[in-house]
Amino acid sequence: MTMPQPYPTLDLDLDDLPLLDSPWSVRFALGTRGRTALEVYNAGLLLDILVARPLAADLLRGARRASSNGRPSVLAWGHLPPDGIPPAVLCTQRNHTRQPAEAITAAGSFWLATLEGCFDRVTVTRRDGTSERLRVRAGWSR
């Protein structure tokens, strides 16, 4: 007889997301009803928890900035749209500098994007043209 695992595990491929040498980290878990959960951290401080939803949810859930070793970076995250394709991500600064960031799929329900630099706003756009925008907050703020 096989003993049940105390904590279910998720097979993930985050090779495309450069979280090493940054203040950002993520953790995945299985929540109620077997739904996938994403926890977002800055230097060990829990910033947000997202739980996969069967219906449409916030495309852009959060955007934070922080520095590690004097290098500023931005992390943005949210739920995947119904078509399962991560949104186009655009970071902007007050001086109107714009820089795209590549979003990757995480755990089949979420997307994450990181970009080096100090940006003030993040805009995400679905393939259907629908977009959402958030001000980038300091990584430690609640």
C-alpha positions as CSV (number, residue, x, y, z in Angstrom):
1,M,0.0,0.0,0.0
2,T,1.3,3.5,-0.9
3,M,1.4,6.1,1.8
4,P,-0.1,9.4,0.8
5,Q,2.2,12.4,0.5
6,P,1.8,14.9,3.3
7,Y,2.0,17.8,0.9
8,P,1.0,17.5,-2.8
9,T,3.6,18.7,-5.2
10,L,3.4,20.5,-8.5
11,D,5.6,20.0,-11.5
12,L,6.8,23.4,-12.6
13,D,9.1,24.8,-15.2
14,L,10.2,28.3,-14.2
15,D,13.5,28.2,-16.1
16,D,12.5,31.3,-18.2
17,L,11.8,33.5,-15.1
18,P,15.0,35.1,-13.8
19,L,14.2,35.1,-10.0
20,L,17.7,34.2,-8.9
21,D,19.7,37.1,-7.6
22,S,16.6,39.1,-7.1
23,P,14.4,40.0,-4.1
24,W,11.5,38.0,-5.6
25,S,10.4,34.5,-4.8
26,V,7.3,32.4,-5.4
27,R,5.8,29.3,-3.9
28,F,3.2,27.0,-5.2
29,A,0.7,24.9,-3.3
30,L,-2.5,23.1,-3.6
31,G,-5.4,24.7,-1.9
32,T,-9.0,23.7,-1.2
33,R,-10.7,21.6,-3.8
34,G,-7.3,20.8,-5.3
35,R,-6.9,24.3,-6.7
36,T,-3.4,25.6,-7.4
37,A,-2.3,28.5,-5.2
38,L,0.6,31.0,-5.9
39,E,2.3,32.9,-3.1
40,V,4.4,35.9,-4.0
41,Y,7.3,37.1,-1.7
42,N,9.7,40.0,-1.5
43,A,12.8,39.2,0.6
44,G,10.7,36.6,2.5
45,L,7.8,38.9,3.1
46,L,4.5,37.5,1.8
47,L,3.0,40.0,-0.6
48,D,0.0,38.2,-2.2
49,I,-1.7,34.8,-2.5
50,L,-3.7,33.9,-5.6
51,V,-5.9,30.8,-5.9
52,A,-6.7,29.4,-9.4
53,R,-10.3,30.1,-10.2
54,P,-12.5,28.3,-12.7
55,L,-14.0,31.6,-13.9
56,A,-12.2,34.8,-15.2
57,A,-10.2,36.6,-12.5
58,D,-7.9,39.6,-12.3
59,L,-5.6,39.6,-15.2
60,L,-3.2,41.9,-13.4
61,R,-3.2,41.2,-9.7
62,G,-0.1,43.0,-8.5
63,A,3.1,44.9,-9.4
64,R,6.0,45.6,-7.0
65,R,9.5,47.0,-7.2
66,A,12.5,46.3,-5.0
67,S,16.3,46.1,-5.2
68,S,18.8,43.3,-4.6
69,N,22.5,44.1,-4.5
70,G,21.8,47.6,-5.7
71,R,19.9,46.4,-8.8
72,P,16.2,47.5,-9.0
73,S,13.6,45.2,-10.5
74,V,9.9,44.9,-11.0
75,L,7.7,41.8,-10.6
76,A,4.2,41.7,-12.0
77,W,1.7,38.8,-11.7
78,G,-1.8,37.8,-12.2
79,H,-4.3,35.1,-13.4
80,L,-4.0,33.8,-16.9
81,P,-6.9,34.9,-19.2
82,P,-9.4,32.3,-20.3
83,D,-7.4,31.5,-23.5
84,G,-4.4,30.5,-21.3
85,I,-2.0,32.8,-23.1
86,P,0.0,35.2,-20.8
87,P,-0.7,38.9,-21.5
88,A,1.7,41.3,-23.2
89,V,3.4,43.3,-20.3
90,L,4.7,46.8,-20.7
91,C,6.5,48.7,-17.9
92,T,6.7,52.5,-18.0
93,Q,8.7,55.2,-16.1
94,R,7.6,58.8,-15.3
95,N,9.9,60.0,-18.1
96,H,7.8,57.9,-20.5
97,T,10.4,55.2,-21.0
98,R,8.6,52.0,-22.0
99,Q,10.1,48.5,-21.7
100,P,8.3,45.3,-22.5
101,A,8.7,42.4,-20.1
102,E,8.1,38.8,-21.0
103,A,5.3,37.0,-19.1
104,I,5.6,33.3,-18.5
105,T,2.9,30.8,-17.4
106,A,3.2,29.4,-13.9
107,A,1.4,26.3,-12.7
108,G,-1.1,26.5,-15.5
109,S,-3.2,29.2,-13.9
110,F,-1.0,32.2,-13.3
111,W,1.6,34.4,-15.1
112,L,4.7,36.1,-13.8
113,A,7.0,38.8,-15.4
114,T,10.2,40.4,-14.1
115,L,12.2,43.3,-15.5
116,E,15.3,45.0,-14.3
117,G,14.9,48.7,-13.7
118,C,12.9,51.1,-11.6
119,F,9.4,51.4,-13.2
120,D,6.3,53.2,-12.0
121,R,3.4,51.5,-13.9
122,V,2.7,48.2,-15.5
123,T,0.1,47.7,-18.3
124,V,-1.0,44.2,-19.4
125,T,-2.9,43.5,-22.6
126,R,-4.8,40.3,-23.6
127,R,-4.8,39.1,-27.1
128,D,-8.4,40.5,-27.5
129,G,-7.0,44.0,-26.8
130,T,-8.4,44.3,-23.3
131,S,-5.9,45.9,-20.9
132,E,-5.4,46.6,-17.3
133,R,-2.9,49.0,-15.6
134,L,-1.5,49.2,-12.1
135,R,0.9,51.6,-10.3
136,V,4.0,49.7,-9.2
137,R,4.2,49.7,-5.4
138,A,7.3,49.4,-3.2
139,G,8.0,45.7,-2.6
140,W,7.6,45.9,1.2
141,S,4.3,47.9,1.3
142,R,1.0,46.3,2.1
